[in-house]
mmCIF file of C-alpha atoms in Angstrom:
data_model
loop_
_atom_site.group_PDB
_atom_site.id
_atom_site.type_symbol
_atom_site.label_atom_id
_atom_site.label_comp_id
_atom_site.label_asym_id
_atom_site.label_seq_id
_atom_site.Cartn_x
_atom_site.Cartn_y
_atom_site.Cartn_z
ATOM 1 C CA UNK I 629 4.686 22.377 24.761
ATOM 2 C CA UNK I 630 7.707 21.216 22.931
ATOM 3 C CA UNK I 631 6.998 18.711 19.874
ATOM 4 C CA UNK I 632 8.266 15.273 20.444
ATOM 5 C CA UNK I 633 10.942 14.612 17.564
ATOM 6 C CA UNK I 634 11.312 11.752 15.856
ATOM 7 C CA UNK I 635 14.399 10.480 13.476
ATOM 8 C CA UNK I 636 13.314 8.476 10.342
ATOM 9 C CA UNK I 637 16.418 6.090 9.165
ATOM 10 C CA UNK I 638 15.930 5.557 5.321
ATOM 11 C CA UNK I 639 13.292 8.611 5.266
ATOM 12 C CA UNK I 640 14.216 9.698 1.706
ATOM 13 C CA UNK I 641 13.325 5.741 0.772
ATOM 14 C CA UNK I 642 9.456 4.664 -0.520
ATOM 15 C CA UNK I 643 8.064 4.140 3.202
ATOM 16 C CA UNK I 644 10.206 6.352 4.763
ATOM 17 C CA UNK I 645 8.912 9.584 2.885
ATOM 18 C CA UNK I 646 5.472 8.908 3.520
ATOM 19 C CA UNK I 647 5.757 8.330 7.041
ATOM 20 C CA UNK I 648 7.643 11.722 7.609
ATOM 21 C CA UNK I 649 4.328 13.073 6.268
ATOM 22 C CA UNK I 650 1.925 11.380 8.408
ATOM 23 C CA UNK I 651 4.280 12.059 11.631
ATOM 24 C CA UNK I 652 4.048 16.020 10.479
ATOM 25 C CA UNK I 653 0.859 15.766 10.016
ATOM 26 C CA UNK I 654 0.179 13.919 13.439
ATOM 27 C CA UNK I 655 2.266 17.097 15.304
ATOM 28 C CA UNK I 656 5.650 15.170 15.569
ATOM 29 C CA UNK I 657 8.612 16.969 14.527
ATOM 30 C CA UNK I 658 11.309 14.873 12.614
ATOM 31 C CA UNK I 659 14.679 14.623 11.341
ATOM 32 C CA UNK I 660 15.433 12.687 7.859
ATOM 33 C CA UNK I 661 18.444 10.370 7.796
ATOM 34 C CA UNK I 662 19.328 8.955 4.554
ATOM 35 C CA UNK I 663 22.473 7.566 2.593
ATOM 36 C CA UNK I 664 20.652 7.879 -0.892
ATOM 37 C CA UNK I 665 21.730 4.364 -2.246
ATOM 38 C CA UNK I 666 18.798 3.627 -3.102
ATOM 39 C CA UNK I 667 16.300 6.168 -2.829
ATOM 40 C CA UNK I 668 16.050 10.099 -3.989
ATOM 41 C CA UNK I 669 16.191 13.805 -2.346
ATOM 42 C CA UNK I 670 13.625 14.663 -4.267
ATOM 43 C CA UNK I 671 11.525 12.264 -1.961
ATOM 44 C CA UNK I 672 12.885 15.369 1.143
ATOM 45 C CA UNK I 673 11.563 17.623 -1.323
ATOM 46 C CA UNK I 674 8.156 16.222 -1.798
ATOM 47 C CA UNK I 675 7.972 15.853 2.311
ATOM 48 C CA UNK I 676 8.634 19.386 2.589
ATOM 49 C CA UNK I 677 5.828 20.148 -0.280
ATOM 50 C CA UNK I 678 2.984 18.143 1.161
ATOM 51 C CA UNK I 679 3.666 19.542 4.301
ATOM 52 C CA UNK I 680 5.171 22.823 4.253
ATOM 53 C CA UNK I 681 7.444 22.005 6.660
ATOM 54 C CA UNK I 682 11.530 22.151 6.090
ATOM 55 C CA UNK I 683 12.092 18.919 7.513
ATOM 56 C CA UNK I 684 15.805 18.382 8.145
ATOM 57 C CA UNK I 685 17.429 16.058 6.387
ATOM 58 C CA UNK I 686 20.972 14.554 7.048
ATOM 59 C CA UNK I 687 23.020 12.419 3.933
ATOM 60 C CA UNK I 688 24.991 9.606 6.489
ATOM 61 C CA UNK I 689 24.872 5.873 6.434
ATOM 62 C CA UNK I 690 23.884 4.255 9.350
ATOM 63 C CA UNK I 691 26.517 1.424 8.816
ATOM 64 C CA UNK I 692 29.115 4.100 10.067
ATOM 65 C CA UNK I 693 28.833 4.449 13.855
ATOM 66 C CA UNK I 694 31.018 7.653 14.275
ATOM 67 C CA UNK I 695 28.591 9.707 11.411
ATOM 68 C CA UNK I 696 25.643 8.315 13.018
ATOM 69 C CA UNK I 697 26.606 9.308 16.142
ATOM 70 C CA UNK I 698 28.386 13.399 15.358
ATOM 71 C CA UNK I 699 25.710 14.135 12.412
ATOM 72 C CA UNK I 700 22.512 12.985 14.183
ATOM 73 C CA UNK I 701 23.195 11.822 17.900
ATOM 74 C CA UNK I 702 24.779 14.595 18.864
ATOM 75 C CA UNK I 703 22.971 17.474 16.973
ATOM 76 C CA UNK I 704 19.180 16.650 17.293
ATOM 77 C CA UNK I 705 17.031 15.936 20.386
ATOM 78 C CA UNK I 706 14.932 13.408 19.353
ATOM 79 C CA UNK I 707 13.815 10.240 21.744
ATOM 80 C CA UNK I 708 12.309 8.213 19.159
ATOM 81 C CA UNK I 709 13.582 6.507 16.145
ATOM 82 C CA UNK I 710 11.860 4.286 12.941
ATOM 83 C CA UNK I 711 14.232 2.153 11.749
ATOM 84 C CA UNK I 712 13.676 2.188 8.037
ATOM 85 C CA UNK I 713 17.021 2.097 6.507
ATOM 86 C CA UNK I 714 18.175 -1.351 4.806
ATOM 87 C CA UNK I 715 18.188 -3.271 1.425
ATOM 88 C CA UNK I 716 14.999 -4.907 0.730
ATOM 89 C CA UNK I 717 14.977 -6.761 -2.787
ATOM 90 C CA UNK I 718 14.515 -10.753 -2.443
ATOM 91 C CA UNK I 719 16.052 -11.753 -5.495
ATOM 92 C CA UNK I 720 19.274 -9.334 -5.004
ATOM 93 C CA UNK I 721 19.799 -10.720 -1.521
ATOM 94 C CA UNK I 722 19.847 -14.148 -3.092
ATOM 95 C CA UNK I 723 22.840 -12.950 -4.908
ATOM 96 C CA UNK I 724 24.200 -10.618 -2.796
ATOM 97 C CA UNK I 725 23.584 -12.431 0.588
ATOM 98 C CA UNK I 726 27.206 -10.908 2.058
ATOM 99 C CA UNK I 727 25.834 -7.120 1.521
ATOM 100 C CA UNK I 728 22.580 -7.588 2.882
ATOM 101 C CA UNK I 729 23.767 -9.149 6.442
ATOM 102 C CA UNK I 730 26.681 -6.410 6.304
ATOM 103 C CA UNK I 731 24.232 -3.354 5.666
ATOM 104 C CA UNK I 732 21.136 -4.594 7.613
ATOM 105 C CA UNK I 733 22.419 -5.609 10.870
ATOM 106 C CA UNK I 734 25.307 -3.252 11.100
ATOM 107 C CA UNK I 735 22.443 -0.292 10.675
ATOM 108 C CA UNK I 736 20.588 -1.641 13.154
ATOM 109 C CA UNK I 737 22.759 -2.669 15.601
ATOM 110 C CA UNK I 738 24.611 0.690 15.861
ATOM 111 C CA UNK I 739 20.920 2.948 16.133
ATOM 112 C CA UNK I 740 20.236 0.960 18.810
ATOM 113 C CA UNK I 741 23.867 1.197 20.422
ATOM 114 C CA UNK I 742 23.657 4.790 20.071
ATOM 115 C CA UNK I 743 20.036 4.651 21.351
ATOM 116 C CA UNK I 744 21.774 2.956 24.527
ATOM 117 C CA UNK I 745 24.784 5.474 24.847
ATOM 118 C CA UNK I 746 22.635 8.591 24.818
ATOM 119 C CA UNK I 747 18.846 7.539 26.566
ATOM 120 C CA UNK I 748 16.993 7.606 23.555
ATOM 121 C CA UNK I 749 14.047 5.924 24.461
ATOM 122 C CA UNK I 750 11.390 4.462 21.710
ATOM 123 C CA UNK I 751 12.071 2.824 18.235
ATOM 124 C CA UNK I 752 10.099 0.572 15.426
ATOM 125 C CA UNK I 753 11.436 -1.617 13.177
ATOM 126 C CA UNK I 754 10.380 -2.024 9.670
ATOM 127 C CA UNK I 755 10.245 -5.790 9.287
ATOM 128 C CA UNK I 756 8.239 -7.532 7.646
ATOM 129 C CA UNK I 757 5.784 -10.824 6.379
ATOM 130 C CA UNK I 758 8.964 -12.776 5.162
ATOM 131 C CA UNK I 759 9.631 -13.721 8.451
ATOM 132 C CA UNK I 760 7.134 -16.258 8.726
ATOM 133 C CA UNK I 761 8.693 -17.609 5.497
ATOM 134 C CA UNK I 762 6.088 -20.465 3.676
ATOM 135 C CA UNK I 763 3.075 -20.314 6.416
ATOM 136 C CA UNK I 764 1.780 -23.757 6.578
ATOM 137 C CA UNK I 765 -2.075 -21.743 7.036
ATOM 138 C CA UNK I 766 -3.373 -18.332 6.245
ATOM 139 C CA UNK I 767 -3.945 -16.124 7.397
ATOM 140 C CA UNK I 768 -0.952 -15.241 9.623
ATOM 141 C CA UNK I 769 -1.247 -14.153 13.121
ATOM 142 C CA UNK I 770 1.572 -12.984 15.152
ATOM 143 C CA UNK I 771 1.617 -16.286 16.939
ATOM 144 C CA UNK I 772 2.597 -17.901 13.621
ATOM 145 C CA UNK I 773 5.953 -19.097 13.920
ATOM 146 C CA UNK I 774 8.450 -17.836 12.090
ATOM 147 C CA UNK I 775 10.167 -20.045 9.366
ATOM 148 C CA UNK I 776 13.329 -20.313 7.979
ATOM 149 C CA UNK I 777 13.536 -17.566 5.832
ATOM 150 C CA UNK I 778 13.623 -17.698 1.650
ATOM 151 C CA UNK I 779 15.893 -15.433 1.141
ATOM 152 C CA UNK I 780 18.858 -13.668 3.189
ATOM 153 C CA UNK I 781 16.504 -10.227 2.839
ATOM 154 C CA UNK I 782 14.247 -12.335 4.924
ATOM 155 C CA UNK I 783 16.687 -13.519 7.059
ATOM 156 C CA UNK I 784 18.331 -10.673 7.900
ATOM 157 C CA UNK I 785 14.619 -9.156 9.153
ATOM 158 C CA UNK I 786 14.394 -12.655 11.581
ATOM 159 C CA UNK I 787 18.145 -11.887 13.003
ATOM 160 C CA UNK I 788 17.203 -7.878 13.188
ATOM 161 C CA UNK I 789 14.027 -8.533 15.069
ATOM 162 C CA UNK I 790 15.728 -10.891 17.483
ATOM 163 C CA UNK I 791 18.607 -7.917 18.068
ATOM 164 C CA UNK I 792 15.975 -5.847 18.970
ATOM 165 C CA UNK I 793 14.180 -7.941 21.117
ATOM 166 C CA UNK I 794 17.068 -8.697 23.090
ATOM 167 C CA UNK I 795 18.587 -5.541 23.100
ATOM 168 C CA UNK I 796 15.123 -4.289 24.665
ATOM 169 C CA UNK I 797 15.090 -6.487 27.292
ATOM 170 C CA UNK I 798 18.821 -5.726 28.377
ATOM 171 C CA UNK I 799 18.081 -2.175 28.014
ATOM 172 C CA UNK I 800 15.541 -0.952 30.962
ATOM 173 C CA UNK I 801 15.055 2.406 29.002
ATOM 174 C CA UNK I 802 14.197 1.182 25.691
ATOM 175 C CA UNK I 803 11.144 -0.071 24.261
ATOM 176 C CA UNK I 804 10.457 -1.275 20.413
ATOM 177 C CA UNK I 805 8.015 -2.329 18.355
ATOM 178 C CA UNK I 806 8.841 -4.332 15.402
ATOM 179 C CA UNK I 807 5.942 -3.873 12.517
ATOM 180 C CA UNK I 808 5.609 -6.868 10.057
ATOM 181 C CA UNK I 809 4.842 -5.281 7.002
ATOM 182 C CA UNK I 810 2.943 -7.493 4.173
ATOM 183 C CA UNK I 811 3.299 -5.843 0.400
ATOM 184 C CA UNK I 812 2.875 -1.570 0.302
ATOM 185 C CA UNK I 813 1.814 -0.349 -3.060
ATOM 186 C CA UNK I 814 0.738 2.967 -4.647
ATOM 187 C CA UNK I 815 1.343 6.591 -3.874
ATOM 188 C CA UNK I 816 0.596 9.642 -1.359
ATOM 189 C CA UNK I 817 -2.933 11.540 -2.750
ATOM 190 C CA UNK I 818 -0.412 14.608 -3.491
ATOM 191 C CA UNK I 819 1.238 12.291 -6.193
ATOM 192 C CA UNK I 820 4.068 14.315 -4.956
ATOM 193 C CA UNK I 821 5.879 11.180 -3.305
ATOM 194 C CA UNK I 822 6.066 7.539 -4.154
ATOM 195 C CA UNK I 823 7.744 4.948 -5.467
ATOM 196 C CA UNK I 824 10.364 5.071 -7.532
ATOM 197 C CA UNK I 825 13.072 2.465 -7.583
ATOM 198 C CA UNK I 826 16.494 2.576 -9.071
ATOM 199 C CA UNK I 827 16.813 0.314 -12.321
ATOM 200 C CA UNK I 828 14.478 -2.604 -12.824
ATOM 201 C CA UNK I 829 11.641 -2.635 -10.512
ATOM 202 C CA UNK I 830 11.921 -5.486 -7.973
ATOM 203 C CA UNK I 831 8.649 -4.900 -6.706
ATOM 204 C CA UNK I 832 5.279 -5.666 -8.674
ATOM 205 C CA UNK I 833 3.633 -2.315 -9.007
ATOM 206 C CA UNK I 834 6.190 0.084 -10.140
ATOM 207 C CA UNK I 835 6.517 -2.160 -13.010
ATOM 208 C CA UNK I 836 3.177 -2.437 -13.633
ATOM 209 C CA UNK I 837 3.095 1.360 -13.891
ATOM 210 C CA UNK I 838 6.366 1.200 -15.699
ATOM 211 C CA UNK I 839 4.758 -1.003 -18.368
ATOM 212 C CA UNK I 840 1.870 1.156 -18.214
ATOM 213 C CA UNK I 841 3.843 4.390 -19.198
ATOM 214 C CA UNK I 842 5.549 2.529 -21.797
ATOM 215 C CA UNK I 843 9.239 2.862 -20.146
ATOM 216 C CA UNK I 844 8.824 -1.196 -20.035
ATOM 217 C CA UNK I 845 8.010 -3.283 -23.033
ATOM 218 C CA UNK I 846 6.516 -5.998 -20.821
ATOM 219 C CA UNK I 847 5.561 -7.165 -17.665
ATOM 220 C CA UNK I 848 6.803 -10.626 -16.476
ATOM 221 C CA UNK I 849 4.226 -12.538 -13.864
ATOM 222 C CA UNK I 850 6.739 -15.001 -12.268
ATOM 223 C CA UNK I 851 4.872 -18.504 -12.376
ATOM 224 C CA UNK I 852 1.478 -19.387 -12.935
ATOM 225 C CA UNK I 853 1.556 -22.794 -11.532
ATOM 226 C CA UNK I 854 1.556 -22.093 -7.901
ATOM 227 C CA UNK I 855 -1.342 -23.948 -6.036
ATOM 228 C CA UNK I 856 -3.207 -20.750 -6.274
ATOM 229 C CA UNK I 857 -6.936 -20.427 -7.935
ATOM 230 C CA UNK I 858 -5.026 -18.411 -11.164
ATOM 231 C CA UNK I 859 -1.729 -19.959 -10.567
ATOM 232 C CA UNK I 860 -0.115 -16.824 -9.446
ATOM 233 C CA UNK I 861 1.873 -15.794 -6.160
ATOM 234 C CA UNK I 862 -0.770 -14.002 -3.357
ATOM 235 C CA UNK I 863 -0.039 -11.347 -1.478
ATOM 236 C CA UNK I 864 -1.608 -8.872 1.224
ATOM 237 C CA UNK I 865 -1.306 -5.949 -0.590
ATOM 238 C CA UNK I 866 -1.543 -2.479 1.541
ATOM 239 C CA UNK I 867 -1.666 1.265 0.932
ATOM 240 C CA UNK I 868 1.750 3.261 1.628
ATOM 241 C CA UNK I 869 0.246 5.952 3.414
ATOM 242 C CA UNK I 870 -2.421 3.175 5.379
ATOM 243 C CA UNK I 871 0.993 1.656 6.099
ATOM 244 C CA UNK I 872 2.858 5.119 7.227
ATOM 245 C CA UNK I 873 -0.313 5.733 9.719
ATOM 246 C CA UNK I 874 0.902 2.776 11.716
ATOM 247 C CA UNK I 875 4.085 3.911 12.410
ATOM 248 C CA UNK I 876 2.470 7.155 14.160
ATOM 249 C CA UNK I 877 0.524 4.893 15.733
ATOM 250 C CA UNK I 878 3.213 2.493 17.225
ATOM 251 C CA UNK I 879 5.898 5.757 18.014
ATOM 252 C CA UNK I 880 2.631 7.614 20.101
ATOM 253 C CA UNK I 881 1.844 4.289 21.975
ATOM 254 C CA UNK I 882 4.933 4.069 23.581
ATOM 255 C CA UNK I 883 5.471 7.873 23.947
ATOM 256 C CA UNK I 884 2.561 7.635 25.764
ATOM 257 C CA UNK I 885 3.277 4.306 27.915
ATOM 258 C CA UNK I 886 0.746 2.538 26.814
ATOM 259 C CA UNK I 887 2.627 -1.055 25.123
ATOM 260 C CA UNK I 888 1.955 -3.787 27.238
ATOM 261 C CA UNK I 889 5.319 -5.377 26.975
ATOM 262 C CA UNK I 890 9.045 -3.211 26.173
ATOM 263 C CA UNK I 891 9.093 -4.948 22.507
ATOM 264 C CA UNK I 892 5.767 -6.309 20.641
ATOM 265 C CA UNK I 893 5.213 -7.199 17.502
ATOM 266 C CA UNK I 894 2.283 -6.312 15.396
ATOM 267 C CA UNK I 895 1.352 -7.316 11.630
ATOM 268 C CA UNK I 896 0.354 -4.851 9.772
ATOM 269 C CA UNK I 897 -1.827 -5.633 6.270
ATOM 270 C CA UNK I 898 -5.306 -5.557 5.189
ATOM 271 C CA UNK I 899 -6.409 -9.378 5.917
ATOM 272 C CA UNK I 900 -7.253 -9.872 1.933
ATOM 273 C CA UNK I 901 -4.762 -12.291 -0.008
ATOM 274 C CA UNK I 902 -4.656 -11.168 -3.588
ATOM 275 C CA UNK I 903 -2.949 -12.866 -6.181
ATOM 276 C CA UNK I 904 -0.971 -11.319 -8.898
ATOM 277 C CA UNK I 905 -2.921 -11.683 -12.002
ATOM 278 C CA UNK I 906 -5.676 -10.299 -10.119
ATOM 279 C CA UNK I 907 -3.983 -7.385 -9.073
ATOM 280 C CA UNK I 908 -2.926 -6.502 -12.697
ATOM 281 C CA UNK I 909 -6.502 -6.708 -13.869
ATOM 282 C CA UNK I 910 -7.657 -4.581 -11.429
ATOM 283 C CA UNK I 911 -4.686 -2.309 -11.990
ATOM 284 C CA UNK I 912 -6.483 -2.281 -15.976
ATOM 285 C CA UNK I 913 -10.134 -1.826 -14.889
ATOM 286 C CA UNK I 914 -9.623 0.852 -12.321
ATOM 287 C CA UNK I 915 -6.808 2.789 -14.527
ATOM 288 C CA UNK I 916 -8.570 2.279 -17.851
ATOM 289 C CA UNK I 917 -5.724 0.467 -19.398
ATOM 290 C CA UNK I 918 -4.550 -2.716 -20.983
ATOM 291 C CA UNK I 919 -0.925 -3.615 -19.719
ATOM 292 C CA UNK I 920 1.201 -6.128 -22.207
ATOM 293 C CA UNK I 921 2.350 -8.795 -20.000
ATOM 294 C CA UNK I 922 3.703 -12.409 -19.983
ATOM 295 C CA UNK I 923 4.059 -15.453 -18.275
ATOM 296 C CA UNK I 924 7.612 -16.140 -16.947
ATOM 297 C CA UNK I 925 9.365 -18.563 -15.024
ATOM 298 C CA UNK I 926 9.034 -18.478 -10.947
ATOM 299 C CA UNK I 927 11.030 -15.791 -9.174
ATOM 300 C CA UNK I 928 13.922 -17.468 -6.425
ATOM 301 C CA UNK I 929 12.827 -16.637 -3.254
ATOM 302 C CA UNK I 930 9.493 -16.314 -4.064
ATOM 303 C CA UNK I 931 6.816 -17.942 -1.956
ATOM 304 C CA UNK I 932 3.482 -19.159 -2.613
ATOM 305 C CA UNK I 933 0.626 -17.200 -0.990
ATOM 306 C CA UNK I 934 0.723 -15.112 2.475
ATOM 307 C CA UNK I 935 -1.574 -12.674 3.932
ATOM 308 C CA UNK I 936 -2.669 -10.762 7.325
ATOM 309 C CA UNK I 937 -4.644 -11.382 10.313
ATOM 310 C CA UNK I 938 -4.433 -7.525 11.149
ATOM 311 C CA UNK I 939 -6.717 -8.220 14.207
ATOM 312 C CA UNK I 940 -3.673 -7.564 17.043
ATOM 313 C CA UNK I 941 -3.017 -4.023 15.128
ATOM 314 C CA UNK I 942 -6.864 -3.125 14.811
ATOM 315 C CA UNK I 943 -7.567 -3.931 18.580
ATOM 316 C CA UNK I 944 -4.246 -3.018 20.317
ATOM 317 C CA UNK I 945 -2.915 -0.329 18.078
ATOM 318 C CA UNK I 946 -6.751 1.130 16.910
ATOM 319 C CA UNK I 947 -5.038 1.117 13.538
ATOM 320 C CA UNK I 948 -6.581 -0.381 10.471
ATOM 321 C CA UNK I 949 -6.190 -0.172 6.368
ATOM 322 C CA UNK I 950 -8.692 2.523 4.868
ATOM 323 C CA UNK I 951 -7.942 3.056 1.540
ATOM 324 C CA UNK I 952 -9.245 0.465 -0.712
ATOM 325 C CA UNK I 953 -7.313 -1.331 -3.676
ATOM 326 C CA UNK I 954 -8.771 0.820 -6.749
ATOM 327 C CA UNK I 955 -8.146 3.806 -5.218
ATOM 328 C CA UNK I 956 -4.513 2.548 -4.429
ATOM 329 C CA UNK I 957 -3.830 1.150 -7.767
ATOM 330 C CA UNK I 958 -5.458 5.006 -8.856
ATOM 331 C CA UNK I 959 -2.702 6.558 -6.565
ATOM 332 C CA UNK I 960 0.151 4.705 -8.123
ATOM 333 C CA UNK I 961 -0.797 5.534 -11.964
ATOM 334 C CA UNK I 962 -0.631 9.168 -10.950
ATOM 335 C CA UNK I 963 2.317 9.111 -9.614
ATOM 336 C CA UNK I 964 3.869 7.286 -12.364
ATOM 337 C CA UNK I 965 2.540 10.093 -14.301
ATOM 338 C CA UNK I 966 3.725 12.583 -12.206
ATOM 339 C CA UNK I 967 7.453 11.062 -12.214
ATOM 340 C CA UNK I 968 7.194 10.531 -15.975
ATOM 341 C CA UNK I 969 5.298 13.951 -17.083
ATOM 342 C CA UNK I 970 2.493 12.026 -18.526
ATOM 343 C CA UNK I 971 -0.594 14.515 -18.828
#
């Protein structure tokens, strides 16, 4: 029996990578799309490692129809599609807020034009916990209503999900599933893919490992005054590859008919809120370090707490988190090691 094929959009990116390894894994085959902006080929390259498979990959940017459509459309046969590709930092979008609409709607809309034009059939969105903005209670259920977003990043996942949504339902053919992704940290077992972001770290861990490996002098906590037990931001922090299993999950329910509805929405976290000082401390204890950090002012953007009620996802999808927090935290030291050559 021929494999179902899948295309990953932004597959050379954090997520991306490791979810090419859990669809191999899971018996898809799959094609890499990837502009390289902000990501790395050496991401392909650890796919093809863990896996031993030569995954293709194509260099296009999914902002340009007429490549999307010559280099991918019209060369590979697959009927599924995760949506991965977009810029994600908060505090960038605040100051960029022109390039992220551009760049994250554009991508969008033309996969799922092309999608339309050639019967491709199945796709998942990456989107994610900043659409329900400042929850008034946690934790947040898929019934939460969405906010206003903080930030155009978050707004532009709000506008994306509603293009899908309404594309769906004009579209007979196609179904979707947008995931609403809460805060992935560490690294794939291998330590052969991970995280590894261009510049200064937007995101928590990588600078807690950069700190760790000394390529950072310090690590700034933004705030400690939020109405929080330590004073620090929460979060619903989730394992990449815990993460990555959901997509397989979402792309084989529909394969297989089994979504109740032609677009749903699942949340996808571990249901525990933990805040940031408490993540660097355990990031110490289970790592045997001591990280030099500091107090700074709040983050723009930023919001106070949010976390997961995963319930929909465990009972619908049969999906939950496994790995637990150490062993994450574990995951992302080696890989910092790995990247760094740190014996």
């Amino acid at each position: 029996m021929k494999k179902e094929c899948v295309l990953v959009s932004g597959g050379a990116g954090y997520i991306g990578s490791h979810t090419a390894v859990e669809l191999i894994e899971a018996g898809y085959d799959v094609v890499i799309a990837d502009n390289l902006s902000n990501s790395d080929f050496g991401a392909v390259e650890g796919v093809r490692k863990i896996t031993g498979v030569e995954v293709p990959f194509v260099e296009v940017d999914c902002c340009d129809r007429e490549a999307l459509k010559t280099k991918l459309f019209e060369q590979y046969e697959f009927q599924s599609v995760i949506h991965f590709a977009a810029f994600k930092a908060v505090g960038e979008s605040v100051q960029k807020p022109l390039e992220y609409y551009r760049n994250n709607l554009t991508s969008l809309m033309n996969i799922l034009d092309l999608m339309r034009e050639f019967g491709r059939q199945n796709i998942v969105f990456s989107s994610s916990c900043t659409v329900y903005g400042e929850p008034d209670k946690q934790p947040v259920t898929e019934l939460t209503p969405r906010k206003p977003a903080t930030s155009p990043y978050g707004n532009t996942k709000t506008m994306c999900e509603d293009i899908l949504r309404d594309t769906v339902r004009a579209t007979p053919a196609l179904k979707g599933i947008a995931l609403r992704y809460f805060n992935p940290i560490g690294a794939h077992p291998t330590a052969l893919i991970g995280e590894l972001p261009r510049g200064v770290p937007q995101n928590l861990v990588p600078f807690v490992t950069q700190t760790a490996a000394g390529i950072r002098e310090c690590l700034s906590v933004f705030g400690n005054d939020y109405p929080t037990p330590d004073g620090s931001n929460i979060r619903d922090y989730i394992d990449v590859v815990d993460l990555a299993r959901a997509h397989v999950v979402a792309i084989t329910r529909m394969i297989e008919g089994k979504n109740k509805q032609p677009y749903e929405v699942f949340n996808v976290g571990t249901g525990n809120g933990v805040s940031v000082l408490e993540l660097v401390r355990r990031f110490e204890e289970a790592n045997g370090l001591k990280l030099n950090y500091k107090i700074a002012d709040r983050r723009e953007g930023d919001i106070i707490a949010i976390w997961a009620d995963p319930t929909l996802a465990n009972e619908e999808l049969g999906w939950q988190a496994k790995r637990n927090l150490d062993d994450t935290l574990r995951s992302a030291w080696a890989w910092e090691k790995h990247v760094r050559g740190i014996e």
